[in-house]
Short mmCIF file of C-alpha atoms and ligand atoms in Angstrom, two decimals:
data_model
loop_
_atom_site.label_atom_id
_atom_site.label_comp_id
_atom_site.label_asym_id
_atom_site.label_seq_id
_atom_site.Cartn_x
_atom_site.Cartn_y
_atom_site.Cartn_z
CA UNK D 100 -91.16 -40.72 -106.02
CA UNK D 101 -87.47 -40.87 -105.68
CA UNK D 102 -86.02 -41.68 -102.19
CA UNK D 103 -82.92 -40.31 -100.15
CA UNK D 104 -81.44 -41.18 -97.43
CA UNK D 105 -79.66 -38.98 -95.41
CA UNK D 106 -77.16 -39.37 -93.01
CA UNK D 107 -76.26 -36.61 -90.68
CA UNK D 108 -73.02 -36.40 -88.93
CA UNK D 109 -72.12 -34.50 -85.60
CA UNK D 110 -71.12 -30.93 -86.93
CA UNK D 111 -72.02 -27.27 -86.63
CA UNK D 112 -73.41 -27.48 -90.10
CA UNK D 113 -76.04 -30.47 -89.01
CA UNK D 114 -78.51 -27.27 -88.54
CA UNK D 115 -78.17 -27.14 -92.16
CA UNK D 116 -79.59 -30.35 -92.94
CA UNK D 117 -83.07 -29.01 -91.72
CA UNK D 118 -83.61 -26.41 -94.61
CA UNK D 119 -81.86 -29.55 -96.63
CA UNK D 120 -85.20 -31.76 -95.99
CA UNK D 121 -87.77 -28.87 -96.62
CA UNK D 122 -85.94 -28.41 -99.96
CA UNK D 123 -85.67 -31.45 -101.28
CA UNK D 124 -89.26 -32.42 -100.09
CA UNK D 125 -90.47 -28.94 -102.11
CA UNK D 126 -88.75 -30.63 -104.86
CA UNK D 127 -90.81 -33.47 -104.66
CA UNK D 128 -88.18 -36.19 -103.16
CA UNK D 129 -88.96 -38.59 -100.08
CA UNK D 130 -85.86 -38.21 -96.98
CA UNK D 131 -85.36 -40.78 -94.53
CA UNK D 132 -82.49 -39.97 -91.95
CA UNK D 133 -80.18 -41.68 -90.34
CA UNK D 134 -78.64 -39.31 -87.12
CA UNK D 135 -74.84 -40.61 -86.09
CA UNK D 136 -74.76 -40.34 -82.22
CA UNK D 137 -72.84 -37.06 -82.41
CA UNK D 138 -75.39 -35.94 -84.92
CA UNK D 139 -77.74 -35.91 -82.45
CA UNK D 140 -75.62 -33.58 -80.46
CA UNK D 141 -76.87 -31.22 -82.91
CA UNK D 142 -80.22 -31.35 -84.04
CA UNK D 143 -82.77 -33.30 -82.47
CA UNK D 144 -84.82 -36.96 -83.96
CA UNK D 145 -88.04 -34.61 -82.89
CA UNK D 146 -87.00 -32.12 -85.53
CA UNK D 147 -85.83 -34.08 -88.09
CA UNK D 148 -88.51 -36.32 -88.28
CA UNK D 149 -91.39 -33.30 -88.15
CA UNK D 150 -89.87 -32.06 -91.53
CA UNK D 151 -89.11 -35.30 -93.25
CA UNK D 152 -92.45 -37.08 -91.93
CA UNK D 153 -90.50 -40.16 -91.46
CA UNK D 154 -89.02 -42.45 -88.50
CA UNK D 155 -85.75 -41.20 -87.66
CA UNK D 156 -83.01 -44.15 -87.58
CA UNK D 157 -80.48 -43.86 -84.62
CA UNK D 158 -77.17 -45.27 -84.28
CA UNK D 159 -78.36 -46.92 -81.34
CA UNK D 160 -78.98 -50.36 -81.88
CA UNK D 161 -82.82 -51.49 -82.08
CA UNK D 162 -84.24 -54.62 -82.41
CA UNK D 163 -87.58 -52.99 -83.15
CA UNK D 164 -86.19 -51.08 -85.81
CA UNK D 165 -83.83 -54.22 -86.99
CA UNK D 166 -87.07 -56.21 -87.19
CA UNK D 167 -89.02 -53.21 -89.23
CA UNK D 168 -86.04 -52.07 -91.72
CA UNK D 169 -82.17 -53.56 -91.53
CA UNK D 170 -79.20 -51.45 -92.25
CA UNK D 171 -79.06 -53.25 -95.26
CA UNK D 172 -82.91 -52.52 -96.37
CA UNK D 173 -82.84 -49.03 -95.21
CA UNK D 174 -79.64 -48.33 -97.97
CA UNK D 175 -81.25 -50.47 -101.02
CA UNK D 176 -84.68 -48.54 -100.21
CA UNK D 177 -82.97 -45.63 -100.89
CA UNK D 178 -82.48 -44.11 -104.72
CA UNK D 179 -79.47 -42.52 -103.22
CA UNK D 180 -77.10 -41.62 -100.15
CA UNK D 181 -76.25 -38.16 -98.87
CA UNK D 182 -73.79 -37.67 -96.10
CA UNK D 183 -74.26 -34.52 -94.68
CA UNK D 184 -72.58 -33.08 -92.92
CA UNK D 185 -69.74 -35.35 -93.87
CA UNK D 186 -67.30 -34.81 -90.84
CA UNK D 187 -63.77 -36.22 -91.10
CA UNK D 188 -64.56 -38.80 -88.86
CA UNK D 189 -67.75 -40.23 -91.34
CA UNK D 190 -65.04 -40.10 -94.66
CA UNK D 191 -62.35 -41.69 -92.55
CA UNK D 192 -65.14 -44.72 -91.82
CA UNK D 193 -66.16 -44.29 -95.66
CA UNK D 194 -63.08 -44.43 -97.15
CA UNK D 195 -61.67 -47.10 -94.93
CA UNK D 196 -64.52 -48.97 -94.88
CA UNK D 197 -65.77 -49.49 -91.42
CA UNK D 198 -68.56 -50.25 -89.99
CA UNK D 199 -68.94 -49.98 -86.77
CA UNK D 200 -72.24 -47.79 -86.55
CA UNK D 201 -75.61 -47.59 -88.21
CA UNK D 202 -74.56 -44.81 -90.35
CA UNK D 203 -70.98 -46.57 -91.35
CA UNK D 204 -72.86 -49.76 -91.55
CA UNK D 205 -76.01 -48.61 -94.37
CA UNK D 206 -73.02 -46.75 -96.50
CA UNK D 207 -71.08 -49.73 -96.75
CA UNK D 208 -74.31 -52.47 -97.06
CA UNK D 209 -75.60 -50.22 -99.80
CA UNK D 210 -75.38 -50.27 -104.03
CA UNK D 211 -76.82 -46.77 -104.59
CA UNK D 212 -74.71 -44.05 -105.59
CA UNK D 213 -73.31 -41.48 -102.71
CA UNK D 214 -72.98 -37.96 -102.57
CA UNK D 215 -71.39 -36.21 -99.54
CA UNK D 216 -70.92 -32.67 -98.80
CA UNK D 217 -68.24 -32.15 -96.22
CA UNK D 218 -67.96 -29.98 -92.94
CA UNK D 219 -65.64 -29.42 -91.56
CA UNK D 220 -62.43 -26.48 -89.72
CA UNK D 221 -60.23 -26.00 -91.96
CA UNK D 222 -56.96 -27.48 -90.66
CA UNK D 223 -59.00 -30.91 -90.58
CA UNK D 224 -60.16 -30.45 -94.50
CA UNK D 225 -56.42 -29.49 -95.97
CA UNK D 226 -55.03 -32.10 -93.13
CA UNK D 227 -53.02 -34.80 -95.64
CA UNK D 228 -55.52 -37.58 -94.26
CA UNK D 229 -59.03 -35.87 -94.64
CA UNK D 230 -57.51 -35.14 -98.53
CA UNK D 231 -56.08 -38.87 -98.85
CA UNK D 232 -59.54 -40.13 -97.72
CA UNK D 233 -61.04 -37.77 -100.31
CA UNK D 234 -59.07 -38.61 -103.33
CA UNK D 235 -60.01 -42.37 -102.38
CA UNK D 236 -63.90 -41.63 -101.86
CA UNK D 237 -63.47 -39.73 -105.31
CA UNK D 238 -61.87 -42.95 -106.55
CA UNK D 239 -64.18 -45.06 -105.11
CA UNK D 240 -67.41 -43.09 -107.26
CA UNK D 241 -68.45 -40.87 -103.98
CA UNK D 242 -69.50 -37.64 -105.45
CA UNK D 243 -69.06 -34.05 -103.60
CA UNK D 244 -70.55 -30.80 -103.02
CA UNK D 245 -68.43 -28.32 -101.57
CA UNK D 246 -66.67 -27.67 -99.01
CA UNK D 247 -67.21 -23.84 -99.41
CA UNK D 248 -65.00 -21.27 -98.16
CA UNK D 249 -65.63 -18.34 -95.75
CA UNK D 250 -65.52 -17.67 -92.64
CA UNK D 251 -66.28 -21.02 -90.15
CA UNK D 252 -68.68 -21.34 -87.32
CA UNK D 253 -64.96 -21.76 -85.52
CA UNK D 254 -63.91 -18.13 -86.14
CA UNK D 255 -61.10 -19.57 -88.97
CA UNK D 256 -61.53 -18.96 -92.36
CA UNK D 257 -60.69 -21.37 -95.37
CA UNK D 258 -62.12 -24.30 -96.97
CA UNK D 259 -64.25 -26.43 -95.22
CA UNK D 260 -68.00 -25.09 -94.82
CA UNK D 261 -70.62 -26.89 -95.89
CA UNK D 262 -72.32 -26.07 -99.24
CA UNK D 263 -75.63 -24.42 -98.44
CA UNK D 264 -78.87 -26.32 -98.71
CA UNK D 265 -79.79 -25.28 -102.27
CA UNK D 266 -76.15 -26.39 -104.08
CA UNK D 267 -76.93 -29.92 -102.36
CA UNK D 268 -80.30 -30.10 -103.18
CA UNK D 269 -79.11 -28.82 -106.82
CA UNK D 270 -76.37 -31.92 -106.86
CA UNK D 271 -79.16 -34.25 -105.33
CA UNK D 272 -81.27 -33.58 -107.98
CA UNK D 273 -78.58 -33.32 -110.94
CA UNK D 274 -77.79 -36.93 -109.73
CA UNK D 275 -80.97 -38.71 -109.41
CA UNK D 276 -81.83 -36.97 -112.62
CA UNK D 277 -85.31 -36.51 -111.75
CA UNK D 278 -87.02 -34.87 -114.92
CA UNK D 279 -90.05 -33.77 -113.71
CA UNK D 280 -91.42 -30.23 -113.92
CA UNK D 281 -89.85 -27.28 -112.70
CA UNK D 282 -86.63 -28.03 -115.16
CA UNK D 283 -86.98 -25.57 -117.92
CA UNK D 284 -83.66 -26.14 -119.06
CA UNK D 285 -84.59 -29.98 -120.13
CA UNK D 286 -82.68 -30.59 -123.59
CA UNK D 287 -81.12 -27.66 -123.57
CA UNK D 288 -77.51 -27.36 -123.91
CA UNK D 289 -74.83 -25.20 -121.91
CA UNK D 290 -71.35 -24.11 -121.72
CA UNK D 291 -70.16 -22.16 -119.16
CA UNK D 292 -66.87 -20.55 -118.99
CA UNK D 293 -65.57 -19.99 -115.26
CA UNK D 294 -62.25 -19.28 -112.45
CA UNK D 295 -59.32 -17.40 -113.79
CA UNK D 296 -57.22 -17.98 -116.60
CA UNK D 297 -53.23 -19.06 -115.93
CA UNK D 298 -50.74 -17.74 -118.53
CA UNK D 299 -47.39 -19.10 -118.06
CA UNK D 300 -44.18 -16.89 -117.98
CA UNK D 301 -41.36 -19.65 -117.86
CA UNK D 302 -42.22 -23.10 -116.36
CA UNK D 303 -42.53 -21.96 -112.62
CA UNK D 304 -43.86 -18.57 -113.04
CA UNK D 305 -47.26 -17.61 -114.64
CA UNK D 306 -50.14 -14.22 -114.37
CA UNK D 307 -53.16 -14.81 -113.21
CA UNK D 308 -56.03 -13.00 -111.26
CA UNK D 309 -58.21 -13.81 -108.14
CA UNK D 310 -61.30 -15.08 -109.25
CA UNK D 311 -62.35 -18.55 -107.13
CA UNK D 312 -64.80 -19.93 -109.49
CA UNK D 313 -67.33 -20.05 -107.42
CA UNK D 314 -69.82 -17.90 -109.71
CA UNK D 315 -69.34 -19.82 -112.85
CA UNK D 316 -69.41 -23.44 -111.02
CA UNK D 317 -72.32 -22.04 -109.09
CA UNK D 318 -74.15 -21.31 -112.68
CA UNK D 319 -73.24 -24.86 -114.19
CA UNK D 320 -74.63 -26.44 -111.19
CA UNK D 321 -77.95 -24.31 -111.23
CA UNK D 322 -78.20 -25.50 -115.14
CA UNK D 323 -77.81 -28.81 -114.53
CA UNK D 324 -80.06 -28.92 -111.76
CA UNK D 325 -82.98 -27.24 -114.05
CA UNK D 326 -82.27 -30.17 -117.01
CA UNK D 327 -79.68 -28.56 -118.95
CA UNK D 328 -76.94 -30.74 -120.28
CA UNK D 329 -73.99 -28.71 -118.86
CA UNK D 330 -70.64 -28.59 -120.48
CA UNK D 331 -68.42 -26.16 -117.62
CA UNK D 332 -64.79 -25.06 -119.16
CA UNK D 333 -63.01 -24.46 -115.90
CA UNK D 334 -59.38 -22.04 -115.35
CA UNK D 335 -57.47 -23.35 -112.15
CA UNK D 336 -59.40 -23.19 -108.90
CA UNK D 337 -59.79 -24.52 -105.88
CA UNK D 338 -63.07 -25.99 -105.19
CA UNK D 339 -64.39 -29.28 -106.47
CA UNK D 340 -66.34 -30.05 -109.92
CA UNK D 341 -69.92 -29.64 -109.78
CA UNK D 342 -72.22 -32.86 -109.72
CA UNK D 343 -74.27 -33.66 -113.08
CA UNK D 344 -71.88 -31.73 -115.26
CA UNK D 345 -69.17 -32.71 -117.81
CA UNK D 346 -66.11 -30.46 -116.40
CA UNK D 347 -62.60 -29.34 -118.59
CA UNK D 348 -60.07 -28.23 -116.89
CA UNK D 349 -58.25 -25.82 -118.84
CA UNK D 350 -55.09 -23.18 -117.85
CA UNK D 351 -54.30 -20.62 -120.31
CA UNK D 352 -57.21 -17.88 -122.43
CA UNK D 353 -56.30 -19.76 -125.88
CA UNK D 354 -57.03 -23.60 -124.08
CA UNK D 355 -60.52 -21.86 -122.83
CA UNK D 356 -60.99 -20.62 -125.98
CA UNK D 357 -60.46 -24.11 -127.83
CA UNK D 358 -62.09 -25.80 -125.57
CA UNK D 359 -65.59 -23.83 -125.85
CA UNK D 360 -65.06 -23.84 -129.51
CA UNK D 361 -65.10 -27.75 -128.77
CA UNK D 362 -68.40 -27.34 -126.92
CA UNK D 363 -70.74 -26.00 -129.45
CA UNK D 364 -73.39 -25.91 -130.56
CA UNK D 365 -75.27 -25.02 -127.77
CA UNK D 366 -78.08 -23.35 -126.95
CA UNK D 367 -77.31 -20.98 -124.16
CA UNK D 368 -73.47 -19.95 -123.58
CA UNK D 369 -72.56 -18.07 -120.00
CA UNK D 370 -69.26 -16.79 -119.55
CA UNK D 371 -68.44 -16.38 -116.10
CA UNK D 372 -64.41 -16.77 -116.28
CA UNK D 373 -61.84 -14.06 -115.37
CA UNK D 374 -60.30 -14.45 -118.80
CA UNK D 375 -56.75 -12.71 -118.23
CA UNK D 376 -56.86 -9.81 -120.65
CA UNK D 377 -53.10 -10.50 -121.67
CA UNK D 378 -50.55 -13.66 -121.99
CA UNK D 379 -46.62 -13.08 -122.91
CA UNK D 380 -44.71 -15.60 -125.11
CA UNK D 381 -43.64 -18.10 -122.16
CA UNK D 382 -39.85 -19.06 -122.28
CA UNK D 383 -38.76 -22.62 -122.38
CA UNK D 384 -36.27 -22.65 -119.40
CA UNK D 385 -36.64 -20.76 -116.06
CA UNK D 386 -35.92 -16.85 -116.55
CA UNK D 387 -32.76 -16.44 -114.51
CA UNK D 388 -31.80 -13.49 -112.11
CA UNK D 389 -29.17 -11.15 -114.54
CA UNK D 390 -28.55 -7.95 -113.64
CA UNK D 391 -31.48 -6.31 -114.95
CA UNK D 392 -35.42 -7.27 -114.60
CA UNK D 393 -36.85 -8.83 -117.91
CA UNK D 394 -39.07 -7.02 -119.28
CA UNK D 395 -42.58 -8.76 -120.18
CA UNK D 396 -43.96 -8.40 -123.86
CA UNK D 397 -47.86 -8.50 -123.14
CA UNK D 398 -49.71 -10.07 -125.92
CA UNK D 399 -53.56 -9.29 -125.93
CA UNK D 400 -55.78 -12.57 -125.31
CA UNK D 401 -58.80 -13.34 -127.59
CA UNK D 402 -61.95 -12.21 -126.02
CA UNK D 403 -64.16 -15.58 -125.84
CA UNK D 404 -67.16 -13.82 -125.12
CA UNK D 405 -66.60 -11.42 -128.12
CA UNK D 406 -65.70 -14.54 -130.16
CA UNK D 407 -68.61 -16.74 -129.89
CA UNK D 408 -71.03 -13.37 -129.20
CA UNK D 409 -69.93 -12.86 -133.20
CA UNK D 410 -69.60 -16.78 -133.71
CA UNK D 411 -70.63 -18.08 -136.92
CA UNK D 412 -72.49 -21.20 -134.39
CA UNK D 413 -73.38 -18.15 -131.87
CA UNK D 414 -75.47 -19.75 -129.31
CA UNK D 415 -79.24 -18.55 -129.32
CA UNK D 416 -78.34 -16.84 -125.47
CA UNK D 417 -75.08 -15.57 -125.01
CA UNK D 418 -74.44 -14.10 -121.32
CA UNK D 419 -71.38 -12.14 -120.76
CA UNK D 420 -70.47 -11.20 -117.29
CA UNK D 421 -68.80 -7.48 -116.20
CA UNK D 422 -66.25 -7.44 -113.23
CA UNK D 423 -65.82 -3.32 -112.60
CA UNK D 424 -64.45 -0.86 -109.89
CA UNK D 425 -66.15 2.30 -111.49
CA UNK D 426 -68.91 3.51 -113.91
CA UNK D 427 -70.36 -0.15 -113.66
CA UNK D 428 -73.41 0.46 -115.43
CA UNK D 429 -71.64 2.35 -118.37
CA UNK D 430 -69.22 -0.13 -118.64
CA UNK D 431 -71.66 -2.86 -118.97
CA UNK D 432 -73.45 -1.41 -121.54
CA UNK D 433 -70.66 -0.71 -123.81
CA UNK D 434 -69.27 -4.17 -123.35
CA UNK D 435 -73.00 -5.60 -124.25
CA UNK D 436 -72.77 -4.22 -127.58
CA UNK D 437 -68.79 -4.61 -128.17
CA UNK D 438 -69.14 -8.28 -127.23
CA UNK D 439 -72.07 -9.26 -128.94
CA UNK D 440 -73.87 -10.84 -125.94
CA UNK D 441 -78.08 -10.91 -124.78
CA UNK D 442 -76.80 -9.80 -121.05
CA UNK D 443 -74.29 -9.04 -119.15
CA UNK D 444 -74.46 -9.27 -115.70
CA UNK D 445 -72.79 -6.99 -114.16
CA UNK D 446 -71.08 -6.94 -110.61
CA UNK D 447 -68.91 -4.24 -108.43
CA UNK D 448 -65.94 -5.56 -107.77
CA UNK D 449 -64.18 -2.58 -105.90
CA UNK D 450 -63.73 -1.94 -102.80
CA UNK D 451 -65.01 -3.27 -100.08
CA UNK D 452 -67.85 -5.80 -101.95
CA UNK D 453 -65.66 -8.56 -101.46
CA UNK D 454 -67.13 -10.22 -104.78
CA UNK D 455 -63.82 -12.12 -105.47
CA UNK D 456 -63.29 -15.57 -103.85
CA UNK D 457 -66.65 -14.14 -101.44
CA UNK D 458 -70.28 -15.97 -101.40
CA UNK D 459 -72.18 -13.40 -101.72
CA UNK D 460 -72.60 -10.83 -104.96
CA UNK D 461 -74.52 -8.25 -105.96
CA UNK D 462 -75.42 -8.11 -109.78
CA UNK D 463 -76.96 -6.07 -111.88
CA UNK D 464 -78.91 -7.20 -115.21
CA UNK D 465 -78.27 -5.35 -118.29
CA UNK D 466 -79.90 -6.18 -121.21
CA UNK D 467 -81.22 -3.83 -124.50
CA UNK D 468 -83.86 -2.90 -122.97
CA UNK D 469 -82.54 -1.91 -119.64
CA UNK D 470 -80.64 -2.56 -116.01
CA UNK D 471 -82.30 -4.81 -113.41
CA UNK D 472 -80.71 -4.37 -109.92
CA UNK D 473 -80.55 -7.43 -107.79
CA UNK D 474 -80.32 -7.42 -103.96
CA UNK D 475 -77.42 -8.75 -102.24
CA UNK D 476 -77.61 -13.14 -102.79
CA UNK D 477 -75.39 -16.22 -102.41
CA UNK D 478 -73.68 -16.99 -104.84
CA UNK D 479 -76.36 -20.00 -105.47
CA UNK D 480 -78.83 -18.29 -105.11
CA UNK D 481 -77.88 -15.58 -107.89
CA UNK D 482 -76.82 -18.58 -109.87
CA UNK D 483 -80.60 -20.28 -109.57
CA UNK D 484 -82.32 -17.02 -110.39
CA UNK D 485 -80.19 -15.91 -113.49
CA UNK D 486 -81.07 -19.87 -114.76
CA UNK D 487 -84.51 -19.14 -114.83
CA UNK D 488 -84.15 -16.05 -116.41
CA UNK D 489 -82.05 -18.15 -119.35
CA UNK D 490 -84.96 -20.32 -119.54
CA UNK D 491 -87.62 -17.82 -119.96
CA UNK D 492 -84.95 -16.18 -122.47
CA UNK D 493 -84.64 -18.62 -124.55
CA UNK D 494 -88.20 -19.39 -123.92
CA UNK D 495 -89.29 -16.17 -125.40
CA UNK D 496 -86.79 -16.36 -128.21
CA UNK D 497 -88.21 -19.41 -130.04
N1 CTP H 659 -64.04 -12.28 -121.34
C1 CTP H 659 -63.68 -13.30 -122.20
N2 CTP H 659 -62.42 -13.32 -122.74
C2 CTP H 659 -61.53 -12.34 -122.44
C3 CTP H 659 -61.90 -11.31 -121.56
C4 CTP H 659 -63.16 -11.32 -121.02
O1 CTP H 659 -64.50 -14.18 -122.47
N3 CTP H 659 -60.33 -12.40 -122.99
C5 CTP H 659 -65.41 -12.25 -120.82
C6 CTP H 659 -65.54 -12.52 -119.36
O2 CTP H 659 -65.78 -13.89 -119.11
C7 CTP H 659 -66.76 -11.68 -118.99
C8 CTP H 659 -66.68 -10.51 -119.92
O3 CTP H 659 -65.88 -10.95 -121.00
O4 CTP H 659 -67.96 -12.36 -119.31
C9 CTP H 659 -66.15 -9.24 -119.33
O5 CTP H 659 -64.87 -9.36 -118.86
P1 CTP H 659 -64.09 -8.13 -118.20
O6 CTP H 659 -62.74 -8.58 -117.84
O7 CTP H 659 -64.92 -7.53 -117.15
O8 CTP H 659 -64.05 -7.12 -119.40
P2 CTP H 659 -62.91 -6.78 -120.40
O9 CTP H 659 -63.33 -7.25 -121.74
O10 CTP H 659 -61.61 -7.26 -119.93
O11 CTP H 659 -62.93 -5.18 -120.42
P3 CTP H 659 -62.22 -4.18 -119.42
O12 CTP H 659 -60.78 -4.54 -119.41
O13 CTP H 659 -62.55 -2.88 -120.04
O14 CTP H 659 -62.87 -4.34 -118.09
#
């Protein structure tokens, strides 16, 4: 059985870390936790240790529990670390290297890979030394999940909420690479496309569209997390790689395009990515202010769904996705046939839904044989359901 050990800081999001240990203990993992002094603030030893049937290790110093399990033991017993939450305060010990408490102390004594997910308001996540810290942690071989954005328990809104208890458990179990049952997607392969596409105008300038990624990422996660090796062919966005998954960056339609191209074969192919529909011929030097506006020549981008849907290496499953403001359903369909895909998933992006840059969505499955509606879900959630409908897919399709 693998082991983690998790180490919960003092934030809002601590609650979290409760749902966190019935998770990863459905999942078939051991959790030991460590609770910082302000940790406790939040959730109580009583609690913690009722869900992970384990001692809880305080920052308090104990000679009883020095005696039964060091610092150093309690880190090399452990298959692997998880910080969480991951307050500024814990990544400005971690990336500094201090040690000063338990929790500082067993992250610094230990050999075992590290995965944080921070928590944090959002002025202290985009503050210059949360982001140094960060880069250096990322430097260092500490992997992350999240920070989400939305609205905070602080009434701001912006990066810095805590990825919910399923992406971490997803990333926990992407790294420990536990292959055990309940990963249907073992040997498969996947590309997923995902976040918008950038086409430059001049050098400083460039179109582009709202889409956050977080669908797409959400998806390669969920993949990698059921077995799948996961190849995820990401436009510009804001929120950090997925753990377990190989991740290009790409900018403009034609680099996406390439770079899936790159990716096959594969066995299932989702494309999640706002693809911007059109590109112009970008000019060399900045376009100057002259007397009268330029005029932009639109050139029409390939469609990379359409392309590999009608690829000569055309993955067995090939998932298209349908952003719409009206007639969603007839939409969908037409695009299912036009682009040569199994599905398309299909979400209403009008109005008030909120879909773009939001964590929640509301989807609808169209296939041949018909439309499935799906209730309101996370983001994750939407993304763990539509992977085991790929694996019963491609399941059915041998
Ligand atoms: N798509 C793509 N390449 C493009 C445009 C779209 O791969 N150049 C993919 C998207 O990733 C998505 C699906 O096609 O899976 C639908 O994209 P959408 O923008 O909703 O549809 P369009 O083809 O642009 O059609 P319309 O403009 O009529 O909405």
């Amino acid at each position: 059985m693998k082991r983690v050990l998790l180490i919960i800081g003092g934030g809002i999001a601590a609650y979290k870390t409760l749902e966190l240990i019935r998770a990863l203990r459905k999942r078939g993992l051991a959790v030991r936790c460590i609770l910082t002094r302000a940790g406790k603030e939040f959730v109580t030893p009583l609690a913690l240790s009722s869900l992970s049937g384990d001692k809880v290790y305080e920052d308090l110093f104990s000679l009883t529990d020095e005696a039964e399990m060091g610092h150093i033991e309690l880190s090399r017993d452990a298959d692997l670390l998880v910080v969480a939450p991951a307050t500024a305060d814990l990544l400005a010990k971690m990336a500094s290297g201090a040690a000063n408490d338990l929790a500082s102390t067993a992250l610094l004594a230990t050999d075992k890979p590290i995965l944080a997910a921070p928590a944090m308001n959002v002025r202290m996540w985009l503050h210059a030394a949360t982001q140094r810290n960060f880069s250096r942690l990322e430097g260092d071989g500490v992997r992350f999940v999240g920070p989400g954005e939305g609205e905070m328990a602080c009434g701001e809104f912006g990066p810095g909420r805590m990825a919910e208890p399923v992406e971490i458990a997803d990333a926990i179990e992407a790294m420990l690479g536990v292959v055990t049952k309940g990963k249907p997607l073992t040997g498969r392969r996947v590309v997923v496309t995902s976040g918008p596409t950038l086409e430059p105008i001049d050098p400083v300038r460039f179109l582009s569209n709202r889409s956050s990624g977080r669908q797409g990422h959400a998806i390669a996660a969920a993949a990698a997390a059921a077995g799948a090796e996961v190849v995820l062919v990401s436009g510009p966005v804001s929120i950090p790689d997925p753990a377990g998954v190989r991740t290009v960056h790409v900018e403009a339609a034609v680099e996406m395009l390439a770079a899936v191209e790159a990716a096959l074969p594969c066995d299932i192919a989702v494309f999640c990515a706002a693809v911007a529909d059109w590109r112009v011929e970008p000019a060399w030097q900045k376009i100057k202010k002259g007397t009268s506006a330029p005029t932009l020549a639109l050139i029409e981008n390939p469609d990379i769904l359409a392309t590999i849907g009608h690829h000569s290496r055309r993955p067995r499953l090939v998932i298209g996705f349908a952003a719409e403001t009206e007639k969603m359903l007839d939409h969908a369909r037409a695009k299912l046939a036009r682009k040569g895909c199994d599905m398309i998933v299909a979400n209403d992006v009008g109005g008030e839904a909120g879909v773009m840059g939001g964590e929640r969505n509301t989807v609808h499955l169209v296939t041949a044989n018909g439309v499935e509606d799906w209730p309101t879900l996370d983001k994750a959630e939407v993304a763990r359901r539509l992977v085991e409908r790929m694996a019963a897919l491609i399941e059915g399709s041998r």
